[in-house]
Coordinates of C-alpha atoms and ligand atoms in Angstrom, one line a residue:
X1 CA 39.4 63.4 -122.3
X2 CA 36.8 61.2 -123.6
X3 CA 32.9 62.4 -123.5
X4 CA 31.0 59.4 -123.6
X5 CA 27.2 59.7 -124.5
X6 CA 25.9 63.2 -123.2
X7 CA 24.0 62.8 -120.0
X8 CA 20.5 64.2 -120.2
X9 CA 21.4 65.9 -117.0
X10 CA 24.6 67.5 -117.8
X11 CA 26.2 68.6 -121.0
X12 CA 29.8 68.0 -120.7
X13 CA 31.1 69.4 -124.1
X14 CA 32.3 72.7 -122.8
X15 CA 34.7 70.8 -120.5
X16 CA 35.8 68.4 -123.0
X17 CA 39.5 68.9 -123.9
X18 CA 42.5 66.6 -124.9
X19 CA 43.9 64.8 -122.0
X20 CA 47.0 66.9 -120.8
X21 CA 50.1 65.2 -122.2
X22 CA 52.0 65.1 -118.9
X23 CA 49.5 62.4 -117.5
X24 CA 50.1 59.5 -120.2
X25 CA 53.8 60.5 -120.6
X26 CA 54.2 59.9 -116.9
X27 CA 53.4 56.3 -116.9
X28 CA 54.1 55.6 -113.2
X29 CA 52.7 57.3 -110.1
X30 CA 52.5 56.2 -106.3
X31 CA 49.3 56.0 -104.5
X32 CA 49.6 56.4 -100.9
X33 CA 46.7 55.1 -98.4
X34 CA 47.4 56.3 -95.0
X35 CA 44.9 56.5 -92.3
X36 CA 43.5 55.6 -88.8
X37 CA 43.1 52.0 -90.5
X38 CA 47.0 52.1 -90.6
X39 CA 47.0 51.5 -86.8
X40 CA 45.2 48.1 -86.6
X41 CA 46.6 47.4 -90.1
X42 CA 45.1 43.9 -90.6
X43 CA 43.3 42.0 -93.1
X44 CA 43.1 38.7 -94.6
X45 CA 45.2 38.6 -97.8
X46 CA 42.5 36.7 -99.7
X47 CA 43.2 37.7 -103.3
X48 CA 43.1 40.3 -105.9
X49 CA 40.0 42.4 -106.6
X50 CA 38.2 41.0 -109.7
X51 CA 39.3 37.4 -108.9
X52 CA 37.2 36.9 -105.6
X53 CA 33.4 36.6 -105.4
X54 CA 31.7 39.5 -103.8
X55 CA 30.1 37.3 -101.0
X56 CA 33.4 35.9 -100.1
X57 CA 35.2 39.3 -100.6
X58 CA 33.0 41.3 -98.1
X59 CA 33.6 39.1 -95.0
X60 CA 37.3 38.1 -96.0
X61 CA 38.3 41.8 -97.4
X62 CA 42.0 42.0 -98.2
X63 CA 41.9 45.8 -98.1
X64 CA 43.2 46.9 -94.7
X65 CA 41.7 50.3 -95.3
X66 CA 38.2 48.7 -94.9
X67 CA 38.8 47.5 -91.4
X68 CA 36.0 49.5 -89.9
X69 CA 33.5 47.9 -92.3
X70 CA 34.9 44.5 -92.1
X71 CA 34.7 44.1 -88.3
X72 CA 31.0 45.1 -88.6
X73 CA 30.1 41.7 -90.3
X74 CA 29.3 38.8 -87.9
X75 CA 31.5 35.8 -88.8
X76 CA 34.3 37.8 -90.2
X77 CA 37.8 36.9 -89.1
X78 CA 38.6 40.6 -88.8
X79 CA 35.6 40.9 -86.2
X80 CA 37.2 38.3 -84.2
X81 CA 40.9 39.6 -84.5
X82 CA 39.6 43.2 -83.4
X83 CA 38.0 41.5 -80.2
X84 CA 41.0 39.6 -79.5
X85 CA 43.4 42.4 -79.9
X86 CA 41.5 45.7 -79.3
X87 CA 38.5 44.3 -77.2
X88 CA 35.5 46.8 -77.6
X89 CA 37.7 49.9 -78.4
X90 CA 35.8 51.9 -81.1
X91 CA 37.4 52.7 -84.5
X92 CA 37.8 56.2 -83.8
X93 CA 40.4 55.6 -81.1
X94 CA 42.5 54.7 -83.9
X95 CA 42.7 58.2 -85.0
X96 CA 44.0 59.1 -81.7
X97 CA 46.5 56.3 -81.6
X98 CA 47.8 57.3 -85.0
X99 CA 50.9 59.5 -84.1
X100 CA 52.9 59.6 -87.5
X101 CA 55.9 60.1 -85.1
X102 CA 58.3 59.0 -87.9
X103 CA 56.7 60.7 -90.8
X104 CA 59.2 62.5 -93.0
X105 CA 57.6 63.9 -96.2
X106 CA 60.9 64.7 -97.7
X107 CA 62.2 61.2 -97.4
X108 CA 59.0 59.8 -98.8
X109 CA 59.1 62.1 -101.8
X110 CA 62.8 61.2 -102.5
X111 CA 61.9 57.5 -102.4
X112 CA 59.0 58.0 -104.8
X113 CA 61.3 60.0 -107.2
X114 CA 63.9 57.4 -107.1
X115 CA 61.4 54.7 -107.7
X116 CA 60.8 56.5 -111.1
X117 CA 57.5 57.8 -110.3
X118 CA 56.3 61.1 -112.0
X119 CA 53.2 61.6 -109.7
X120 CA 52.1 60.9 -106.3
X121 CA 48.4 60.6 -105.3
X122 CA 47.7 60.7 -101.5
X123 CA 44.2 59.7 -99.9
X124 CA 42.9 62.7 -98.3
X125 CA 39.7 61.3 -96.9
X126 CA 38.8 57.3 -97.1
X127 CA 35.6 55.7 -96.5
X128 CA 35.9 56.2 -92.8
X129 CA 35.5 60.0 -93.2
X130 CA 38.5 61.0 -91.4
X131 CA 40.2 63.7 -93.3
X132 CA 44.0 64.2 -93.6
X133 CA 43.7 67.9 -93.8
X134 CA 41.4 70.5 -91.7
X135 CA 38.4 69.7 -93.8
X136 CA 35.4 72.1 -93.5
X137 CA 32.6 70.5 -91.4
X138 CA 34.8 67.5 -90.0
X139 CA 35.1 69.1 -86.8
X140 CA 38.1 67.4 -84.7
X141 CA 37.7 64.4 -86.9
X142 CA 40.8 65.1 -88.9
X143 CA 44.6 64.8 -88.6
X144 CA 45.0 68.4 -87.7
X145 CA 43.0 68.3 -84.6
X146 CA 43.8 64.7 -83.5
X147 CA 46.4 61.9 -83.9
X148 CA 49.1 63.2 -85.9
X149 CA 48.0 66.9 -85.3
X150 CA 49.4 67.9 -88.7
X151 CA 48.2 68.8 -92.0
X152 CA 49.4 65.7 -93.9
X153 CA 48.2 66.7 -97.2
X154 CA 50.0 70.0 -97.2
X155 CA 53.2 68.5 -96.0
X156 CA 53.4 65.8 -98.6
X157 CA 52.2 68.1 -101.5
X158 CA 55.2 70.4 -100.7
X159 CA 57.7 67.6 -100.5
X160 CA 56.6 65.8 -103.7
X161 CA 56.7 69.1 -105.7
X162 CA 60.1 70.0 -104.2
X163 CA 61.2 66.7 -105.8
X164 CA 59.8 67.7 -109.3
X165 CA 56.7 65.3 -109.1
X166 CA 53.3 66.1 -109.6
X167 CA 50.7 65.8 -106.7
X168 CA 47.2 64.6 -106.9
X169 CA 44.5 63.9 -104.2
X170 CA 42.1 60.9 -103.8
X171 CA 38.7 61.7 -102.0
X172 CA 36.2 59.2 -101.3
X173 CA 33.1 60.9 -102.5
X174 CA 30.8 57.7 -102.8
X175 CA 31.4 56.2 -99.3
X176 CA 31.8 58.0 -96.0
X177 CA 30.8 55.6 -93.1
X178 CA 31.0 58.4 -90.6
X179 CA 28.1 60.3 -92.1
X180 CA 25.9 57.4 -93.1
X181 CA 27.0 54.7 -91.0
X182 CA 26.9 51.2 -92.6
X183 CA 23.8 51.3 -94.5
X184 CA 23.7 47.6 -94.9
X185 CA 27.2 46.0 -94.4
X186 CA 26.1 43.1 -96.7
X187 CA 25.8 45.6 -99.5
X188 CA 29.1 47.6 -99.3
X189 CA 28.5 49.7 -102.0
X190 CA 25.4 51.4 -100.8
X191 CA 26.1 55.0 -100.8
X192 CA 24.7 58.5 -99.6
X193 CA 23.0 60.3 -102.4
X194 CA 21.4 63.1 -100.5
X195 CA 21.7 66.8 -101.2
X196 CA 23.4 67.4 -97.7
X197 CA 26.0 64.8 -98.2
X198 CA 26.7 66.0 -101.9
X199 CA 27.3 69.6 -100.5
X200 CA 29.5 68.3 -97.8
X201 CA 31.6 66.3 -100.2
X202 CA 31.7 69.3 -102.8
X203 CA 32.8 71.6 -100.1
X204 CA 35.5 69.2 -99.4
X205 CA 36.8 68.9 -102.8
X206 CA 36.6 72.4 -103.7
X207 CA 38.6 73.1 -100.5
X208 CA 41.2 70.6 -101.8
X209 CA 41.5 72.6 -105.2
X210 CA 41.9 75.8 -103.7
X211 CA 44.3 75.0 -101.1
X212 CA 46.4 72.5 -102.8
X213 CA 46.0 72.6 -106.5
X214 CA 46.0 68.9 -107.1
X215 CA 47.2 67.7 -110.4
X216 CA 44.8 64.9 -110.1
X217 CA 41.5 64.7 -108.8
X218 CA 40.9 61.1 -108.0
X219 CA 37.3 60.3 -106.8
X220 CA 36.4 57.0 -105.7
X221 CA 33.2 54.7 -106.0
X222 CA 31.0 57.5 -107.5
X223 CA 29.9 61.2 -106.6
X224 CA 26.8 61.3 -104.5
X225 CA 23.5 61.6 -107.1
X226 CA 22.3 64.9 -105.5
X227 CA 25.5 66.5 -106.6
X228 CA 25.2 65.4 -110.3
X229 CA 23.8 68.8 -111.5
X230 CA 24.6 72.1 -112.9
X231 CA 24.2 74.1 -109.8
X232 CA 27.1 75.8 -107.8
X233 CA 27.8 72.6 -105.8
X234 CA 27.2 70.5 -108.7
X235 CA 29.8 68.4 -110.4
X236 CA 29.9 70.3 -113.6
X237 CA 30.7 73.7 -111.8
X238 CA 33.2 71.6 -109.6
X239 CA 35.1 70.5 -112.6
X240 CA 34.9 74.0 -114.1
X241 CA 36.4 75.5 -110.9
X242 CA 39.1 72.7 -110.9
X243 CA 40.2 73.2 -114.6
X244 CA 40.1 77.0 -114.1
X245 CA 42.4 76.6 -110.9
X246 CA 44.8 73.9 -112.6
X247 CA 44.9 74.1 -116.3
X248 CA 46.8 70.8 -116.6
X249 CA 44.7 69.0 -114.0
X250 CA 42.9 65.5 -114.7
X251 CA 40.0 63.9 -113.3
X252 CA 39.3 60.1 -113.3
X253 CA 36.4 58.1 -114.2
X254 CA 34.7 57.4 -110.9
X255 CA 32.3 60.1 -110.5
X256 CA 29.4 58.1 -112.1
X257 CA 29.2 60.8 -115.1
X258 CA 30.6 60.3 -118.7
X259 CA 33.1 63.0 -118.1
X260 CA 36.6 62.0 -117.3
X261 CA 40.2 62.4 -118.6
X262 CA 41.1 59.0 -118.2
X263 CA 39.8 55.6 -117.0
X264 CA 40.7 53.4 -114.2
X265 CA 41.0 49.7 -113.6
X266 CA 41.7 48.3 -110.1
X267 CA 43.9 44.8 -109.8
X268 CA 41.7 42.7 -112.2
X269 CA 38.4 44.7 -111.7
X270 CA 37.1 47.0 -114.6
X271 CA 40.1 45.8 -116.9
X272 CA 37.6 46.7 -119.9
X273 CA 38.4 50.4 -119.0
X274 CA 42.1 49.5 -120.4
X275 CA 40.9 49.9 -123.9
X276 CA 40.4 53.5 -123.5
X277 CA 43.0 55.9 -125.0
X278 CA 44.3 57.2 -121.7
X279 CA 43.8 54.9 -118.5
X280 CA 45.6 53.8 -115.2
X281 CA 45.8 50.7 -113.5
X282 CA 45.6 50.8 -109.6
X283 CA 47.1 48.2 -107.4
X284 CA 48.8 47.9 -104.1
X285 CA 52.4 46.2 -103.9
X286 CA 50.5 43.6 -102.0
X287 CA 46.8 42.7 -102.2
X288 CA 45.8 45.8 -99.8
X289 CA 46.1 49.5 -100.2
X290 CA 46.5 50.4 -96.6
X291 CA 49.2 48.6 -94.6
X292 CA 48.5 45.2 -93.8
X293 CA 50.8 43.5 -91.0
X294 CA 49.7 40.1 -92.2
X295 CA 51.0 40.4 -95.7
X296 CA 54.4 38.7 -96.7
X297 CA 56.4 38.4 -99.9
X298 CA 54.1 35.8 -101.1
X299 CA 51.4 38.2 -101.4
X300 CA 53.5 41.0 -102.6
X301 CA 55.1 42.1 -106.1
X302 CA 58.9 42.0 -105.9
X303 CA 60.9 44.5 -108.1
X304 CA 61.0 41.9 -111.0
X305 CA 57.4 41.3 -111.0
X306 CA 56.7 45.1 -110.5
X307 CA 58.9 45.9 -113.8
X308 CA 57.0 43.3 -115.6
X309 CA 53.6 44.7 -114.5
X310 CA 54.5 48.3 -115.2
X311 CA 56.0 47.4 -118.8
X312 CA 52.9 45.3 -119.5
X313 CA 50.7 48.3 -118.7
X314 CA 52.7 50.7 -120.6
X315 CA 52.9 48.5 -123.6
X316 CA 49.0 48.5 -123.7
X317 CA 48.9 52.3 -123.3
X318 CA 48.4 52.7 -119.5
X319 CA 49.8 54.3 -116.4
X320 CA 50.4 52.2 -113.2
X321 CA 49.4 53.9 -109.9
X322 CA 51.3 51.7 -107.7
X323 CA 50.1 52.0 -104.0
X324 CA 52.2 52.0 -100.6
X325 CA 50.5 51.6 -97.5
X326 CA 52.8 53.4 -94.6
X327 CA 52.7 52.3 -91.0
X328 CA 50.8 54.4 -88.6
X329 CA 54.4 55.8 -87.5
X330 CA 55.0 56.9 -91.1
X331 CA 57.4 54.4 -92.3
X332 CA 57.2 52.7 -95.8
X333 CA 57.2 49.0 -95.0
X334 CA 60.6 47.2 -95.9
X335 CA 58.9 44.9 -98.2
X336 CA 57.4 47.8 -100.2
X337 CA 60.5 49.8 -99.9
X338 CA 62.7 47.0 -101.5
X339 CA 60.0 46.9 -104.5
X340 CA 60.2 50.5 -105.1
X341 CA 64.2 50.6 -104.9
X342 CA 64.3 47.8 -107.1
X343 CA 61.8 49.2 -109.8
X344 CA 63.8 52.5 -109.6
X345 CA 67.1 51.0 -110.4
X346 CA 65.7 49.3 -113.4
X347 CA 64.0 52.5 -114.6
X348 CA 67.3 54.4 -114.1
X349 CA 68.8 52.0 -116.7
X350 CA 65.8 51.6 -118.9
X351 CA 63.2 54.3 -118.5
X352 CA 63.6 55.4 -121.7
X353 CA 61.1 52.4 -122.8
X354 CA 58.6 53.7 -120.1
X355 CA 58.5 57.3 -119.5
X356 CA 57.1 59.1 -122.5
X357 CA 56.7 55.7 -124.4
X358 CA 53.5 54.5 -126.0
X359 CA 52.2 51.1 -127.4
X360 CA 54.2 50.2 -130.7
X361 CA 52.0 49.4 -133.5
X362 CA 51.0 45.8 -133.8
X363 CA 51.8 45.9 -137.5
X364 CA 55.5 46.1 -136.4
X365 CA 55.6 43.6 -133.4
X366 CA 53.4 41.8 -131.0
X367 CA 53.7 40.7 -127.5
X368 CA 54.5 37.2 -126.4
X369 CA 54.7 35.2 -123.1
X370 CA 57.2 32.6 -124.1
X371 CA 59.6 34.2 -124.1
X372 CA 57.9 37.1 -122.3
X373 CA 58.3 40.2 -124.5
X374 CA 56.5 43.4 -124.5
X375 CA 57.0 46.3 -127.0
X376 CA 56.7 50.1 -126.4
X377 CA 57.8 52.9 -128.6
X378 CA 58.6 56.5 -129.0
X379 CA 58.0 58.3 -132.4
X380 CA 61.7 57.3 -133.4
X381 CA 62.4 54.2 -131.5
X382 CA 60.8 50.7 -130.7
X383 CA 61.7 49.0 -127.4
X384 CA 61.7 45.3 -126.9
X385 CA 61.3 44.4 -123.2
X386 CA 62.5 40.9 -123.0
X387 CA 62.5 38.8 -119.8
X388 CA 64.7 36.2 -121.0
X389 CA 68.5 35.8 -121.2
X390 CA 70.7 34.5 -124.0
X391 CA 69.6 33.8 -127.3
X392 CA 66.0 34.8 -127.9
X393 CA 63.7 35.2 -131.0
X394 CA 61.4 38.0 -130.9
X395 CA 58.4 38.3 -133.6
X396 CA 58.8 41.6 -135.3
X397 CA 58.6 43.1 -138.8
X398 CA 62.3 43.6 -139.3
X399 CA 61.8 45.7 -142.4
X400 CA 60.1 48.3 -140.0
X401 CA 62.8 48.3 -137.4
X402 CA 66.6 49.1 -138.2
X403 CA 67.9 46.0 -136.5
X404 CA 71.5 46.6 -137.2
X405 CA 71.7 49.4 -134.8
X406 CA 69.7 47.6 -131.9
X407 CA 71.3 48.3 -128.4
X408 CA 70.1 48.4 -124.8
X409 CA 69.1 51.9 -123.5
X410 CA 72.0 51.6 -121.3
X411 CA 74.3 51.4 -124.5
X412 CA 75.2 47.8 -124.5
X413 CA 75.4 46.6 -128.1
X414 CA 73.1 43.6 -128.8
X415 CA 73.8 41.0 -131.7
X416 CA 70.3 40.9 -133.7
X417 CA 70.0 39.0 -136.9
X418 CA 66.7 39.0 -138.8
X419 CA 65.0 35.6 -139.2
X420 CA 61.8 34.3 -140.6
X421 CA 59.0 36.6 -138.9
X422 CA 61.4 38.4 -136.6
X423 CA 64.8 38.9 -135.1
X424 CA 67.2 36.7 -133.3
X425 CA 68.9 38.4 -130.4
X426 CA 72.0 37.5 -128.1
X427 CA 71.1 39.3 -125.1
X428 CA 73.6 40.1 -122.3
X429 CA 72.9 38.9 -118.8
X430 CA 70.5 41.3 -117.1
X431 CA 69.3 41.8 -113.6
X432 CA 65.5 42.0 -114.8
X433 CA 64.0 42.1 -118.1
X434 CA 66.6 43.4 -120.8
X435 CA 65.5 46.4 -123.0
X436 CA 66.7 46.4 -126.6
X437 CA 66.0 49.8 -128.6
X438 CA 65.4 49.6 -132.4
X439 CA 65.4 52.8 -134.3
X440 CA 62.1 53.0 -136.4
X441 CA 62.4 53.0 -140.1
X442 CA 60.0 55.2 -142.0
X443 CA 56.7 56.4 -140.3
X444 CA 55.8 53.2 -138.5
X445 CA 55.5 54.0 -134.9
X446 CA 53.2 54.0 -131.8
X447 CA 49.8 54.3 -132.4
X448 CA 48.2 57.7 -131.9
Ligands
LIG1 C1 41.9 51.8 -106.2 C2 41.9 52.1 -104.8 C3 41.7 53.8 -104.7 C4 40.8 51.6 -104.0 N1 39.5 52.1 -104.3 C5 38.2 51.5 -103.8 C6 38.5 51.4 -102.3 O1 37.2 50.8 -101.7 C7 39.7 50.6 -101.9 O2 39.7 50.8 -100.6 C8 40.8 51.6 -102.6 O3 40.8 52.9 -102.1

């Protein structure tokens, strides 16, 4: 955990502790954005967050989970799409049209385990305010009373844990359009800060903790200002309650305070947070978190690209929380399934360079893009992940690695010769980046 400068209002030192080791060791998690927005499942695949100016982003929002907001905006293509396809139907009709008739939590959990994930984070209430459990105060505006008529949080938590994975919950504390309306659609991040909403949200998160004991509390946007205090429904007591209930629980950094167990980035947004000791990059397989029927292969990571992104993140000390957006019926779209299956096949042969691995000291070796090389390490082994074939030279201090015993994690011997400034490798043909493991000589190893 990193306690930043102590806030005047709250002293976090009593909650400060080392981030539980399971989290950075996990390296890969699966995010799940599934909601009423999965019924229209429509957005313009504009581009990655952090690469599009805000004015364009708001009206041409590639996040399908923001559908209700985007269709409020005059001139937004999504608004025209809604009128054409759905007429003047209100957004809440989508809750009743959401049937989840094909939802098989065990099949999802099996797919996520086979993909090489070690944790799963489910959106339990997104910005539309619709809860995926019988959340206090939501009346019938949840999936237990309407639409699926199931406690989707409970079902997925049980299935994920039965597969040996950890289960976390996402909660949109910062935005809830059902409570506040669209304060100013042109300013999408205007958020509710009053005491009533803060208490409403705190009761929800406490309920999630008490009912599902999530391994991750993933809050989004920020916590309501009126809830940032020491009182019973304040954030400090909420975290205290959480850590008492879930000893190895971790909270992210989107609470608007200076207490977190890890930092987050989102596509290309907030990448400055990737300098933290423990961090997580969040992105969809495509450009949206919720299912977007408009997206095609040209907008999505295939397995090869997903492997490279994961390895790059791990080589810099991060986790990847890779999102799937299921259809309203509860199917994982084929484009996303193929990426998860390919990622899992690669990790089955090379996961030693990812799970439990950390950055390798730059004193030993450094990344390159031509050829594409990233380095990871465990205390005893350095791993070169090389996305090239045949004869390749990688820059490494060969006095620090025992080049004579290099081999792929899958066991194939690799011919390696020290050359000036590095190592010359003769790589076997591989389906995706090749991984070569070098026993580390001496004490040189991953950065602490
Ligand atoms: C990273 C992910 C959880 C995203 N956070 C910001 C939201 O506006 C977006 O829809 C998505 O949930």
